[in-house]
C-alpha atoms as a PDB file:
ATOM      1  CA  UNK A   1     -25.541  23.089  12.164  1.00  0.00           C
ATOM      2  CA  UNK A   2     -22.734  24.977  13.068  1.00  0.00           C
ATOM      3  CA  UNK A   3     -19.172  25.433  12.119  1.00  0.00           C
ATOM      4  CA  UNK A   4     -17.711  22.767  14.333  1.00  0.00           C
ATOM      5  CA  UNK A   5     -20.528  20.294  13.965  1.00  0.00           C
ATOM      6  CA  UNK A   6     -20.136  20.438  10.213  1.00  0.00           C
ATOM      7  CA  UNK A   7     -16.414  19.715  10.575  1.00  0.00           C
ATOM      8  CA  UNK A   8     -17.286  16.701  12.555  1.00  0.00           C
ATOM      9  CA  UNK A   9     -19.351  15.493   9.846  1.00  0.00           C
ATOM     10  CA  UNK A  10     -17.422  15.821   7.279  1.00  0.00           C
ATOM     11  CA  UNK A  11     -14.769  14.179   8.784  1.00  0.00           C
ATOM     12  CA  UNK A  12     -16.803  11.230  10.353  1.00  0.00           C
ATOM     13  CA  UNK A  13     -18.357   9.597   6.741  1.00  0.00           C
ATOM     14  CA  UNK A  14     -16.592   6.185   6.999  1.00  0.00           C
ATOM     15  CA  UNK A  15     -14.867   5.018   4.173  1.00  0.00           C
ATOM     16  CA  UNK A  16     -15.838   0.934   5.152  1.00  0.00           C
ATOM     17  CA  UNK A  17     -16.493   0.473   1.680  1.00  0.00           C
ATOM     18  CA  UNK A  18     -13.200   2.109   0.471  1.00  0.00           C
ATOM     19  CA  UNK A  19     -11.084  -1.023  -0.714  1.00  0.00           C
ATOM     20  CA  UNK A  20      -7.401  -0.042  -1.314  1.00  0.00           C
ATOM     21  CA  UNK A  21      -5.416  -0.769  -4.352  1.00  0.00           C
ATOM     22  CA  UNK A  22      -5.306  -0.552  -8.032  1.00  0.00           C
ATOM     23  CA  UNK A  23      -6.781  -4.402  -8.649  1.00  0.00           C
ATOM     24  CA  UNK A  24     -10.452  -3.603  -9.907  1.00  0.00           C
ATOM     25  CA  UNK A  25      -9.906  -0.688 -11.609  1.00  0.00           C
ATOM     26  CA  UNK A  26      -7.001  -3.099 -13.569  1.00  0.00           C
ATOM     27  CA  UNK A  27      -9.694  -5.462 -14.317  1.00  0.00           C
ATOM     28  CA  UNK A  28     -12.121  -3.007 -15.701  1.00  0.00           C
ATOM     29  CA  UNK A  29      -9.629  -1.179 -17.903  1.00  0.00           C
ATOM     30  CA  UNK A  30      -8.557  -4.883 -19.009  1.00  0.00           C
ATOM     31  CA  UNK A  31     -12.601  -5.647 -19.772  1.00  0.00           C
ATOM     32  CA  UNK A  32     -12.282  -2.493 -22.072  1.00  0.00           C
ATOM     33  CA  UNK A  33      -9.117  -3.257 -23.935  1.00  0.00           C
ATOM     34  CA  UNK A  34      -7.471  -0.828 -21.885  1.00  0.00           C
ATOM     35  CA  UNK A  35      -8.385   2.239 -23.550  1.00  0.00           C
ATOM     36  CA  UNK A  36      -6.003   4.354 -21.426  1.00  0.00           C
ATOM     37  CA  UNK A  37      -3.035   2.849 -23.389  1.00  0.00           C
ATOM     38  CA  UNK A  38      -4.085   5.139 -26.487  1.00  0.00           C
ATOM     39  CA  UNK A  39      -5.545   8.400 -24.728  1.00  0.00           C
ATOM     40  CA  UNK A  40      -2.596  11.189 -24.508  1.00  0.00           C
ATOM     41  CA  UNK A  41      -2.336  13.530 -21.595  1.00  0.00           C
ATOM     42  CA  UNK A  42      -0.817  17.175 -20.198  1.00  0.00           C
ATOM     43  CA  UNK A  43      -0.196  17.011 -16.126  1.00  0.00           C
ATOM     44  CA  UNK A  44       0.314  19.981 -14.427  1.00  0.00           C
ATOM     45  CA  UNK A  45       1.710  20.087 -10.854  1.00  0.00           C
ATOM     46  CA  UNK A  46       3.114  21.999  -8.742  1.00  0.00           C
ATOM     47  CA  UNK A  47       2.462  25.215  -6.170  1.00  0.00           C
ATOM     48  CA  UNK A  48       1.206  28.232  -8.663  1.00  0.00           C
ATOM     49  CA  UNK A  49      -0.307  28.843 -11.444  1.00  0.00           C
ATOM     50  CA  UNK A  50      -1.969  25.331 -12.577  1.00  0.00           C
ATOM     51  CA  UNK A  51      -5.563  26.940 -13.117  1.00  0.00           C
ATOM     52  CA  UNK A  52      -4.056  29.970 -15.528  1.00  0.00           C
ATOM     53  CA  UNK A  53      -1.287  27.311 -17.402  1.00  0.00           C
ATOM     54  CA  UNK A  54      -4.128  24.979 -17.847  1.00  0.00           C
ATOM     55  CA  UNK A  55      -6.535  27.632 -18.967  1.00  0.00           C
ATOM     56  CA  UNK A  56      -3.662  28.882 -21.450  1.00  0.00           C
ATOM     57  CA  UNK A  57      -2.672  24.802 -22.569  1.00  0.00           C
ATOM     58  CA  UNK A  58      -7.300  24.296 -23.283  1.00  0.00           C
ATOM     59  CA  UNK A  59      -7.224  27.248 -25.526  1.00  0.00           C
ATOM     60  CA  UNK A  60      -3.882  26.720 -27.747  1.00  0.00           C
ATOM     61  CA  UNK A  61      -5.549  22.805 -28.103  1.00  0.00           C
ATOM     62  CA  UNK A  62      -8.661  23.667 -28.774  1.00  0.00           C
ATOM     63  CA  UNK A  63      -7.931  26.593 -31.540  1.00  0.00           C
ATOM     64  CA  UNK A  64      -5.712  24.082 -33.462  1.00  0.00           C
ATOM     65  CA  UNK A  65      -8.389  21.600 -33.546  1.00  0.00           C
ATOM     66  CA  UNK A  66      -7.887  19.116 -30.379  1.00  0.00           C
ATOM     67  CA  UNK A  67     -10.476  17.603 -28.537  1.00  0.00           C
ATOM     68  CA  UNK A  68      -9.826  18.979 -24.964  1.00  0.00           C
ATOM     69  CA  UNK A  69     -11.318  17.726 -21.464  1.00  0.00           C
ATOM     70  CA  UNK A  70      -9.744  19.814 -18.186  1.00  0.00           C
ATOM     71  CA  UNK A  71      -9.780  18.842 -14.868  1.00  0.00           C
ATOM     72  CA  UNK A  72      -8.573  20.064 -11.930  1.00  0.00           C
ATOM     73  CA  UNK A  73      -8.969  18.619  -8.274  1.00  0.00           C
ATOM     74  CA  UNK A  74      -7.767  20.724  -5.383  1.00  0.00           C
ATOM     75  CA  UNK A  75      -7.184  19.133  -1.794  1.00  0.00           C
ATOM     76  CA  UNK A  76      -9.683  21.160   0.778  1.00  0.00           C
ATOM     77  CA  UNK A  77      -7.896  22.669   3.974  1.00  0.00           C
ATOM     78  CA  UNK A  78     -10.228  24.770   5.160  1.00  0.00           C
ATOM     79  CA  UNK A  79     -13.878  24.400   4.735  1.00  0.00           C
ATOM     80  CA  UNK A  80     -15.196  28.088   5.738  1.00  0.00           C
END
């Protein structure tokens, strides 16, 4: 497979089964008491420096005692 025909691929996987919306993932949360309603959390945004501020926020939590869970999700632009 080359460059092209991977591009293709990755772009053709359907999404048919996608389904739009917040409405089941309302109903779950409500099956579980909504949980989310008592979690606290830090979002970082913006252009620069989200790895190395989010790096710096995990280790100040952590050292003072917090439980800590860090992700990070970046949008793919170029696949090569």
């Amino acid at each position: 497979m080359n460059y092209q025909e991977a591009l293709e691929y990755i772009h053709s996987i359907s999404n048919v089964f996608c389904k739009p919306g917040l409405d089941r993932i309302k109903t779950l949360c409500d099956r579980f008491n909504n949980p989310q309603d008592d979690l606290r959390f830090i979002h970082v945004a913006g252009t620069n420096a989200k790895g190395s501020t989010c790096a710096m926020l995990n280790s100040i939590l952590v050292k003072q005692g917090l439980k800590v869970g860090l992700f990070t999700s970046p949008y793919i632009k170029f696949f090569n």
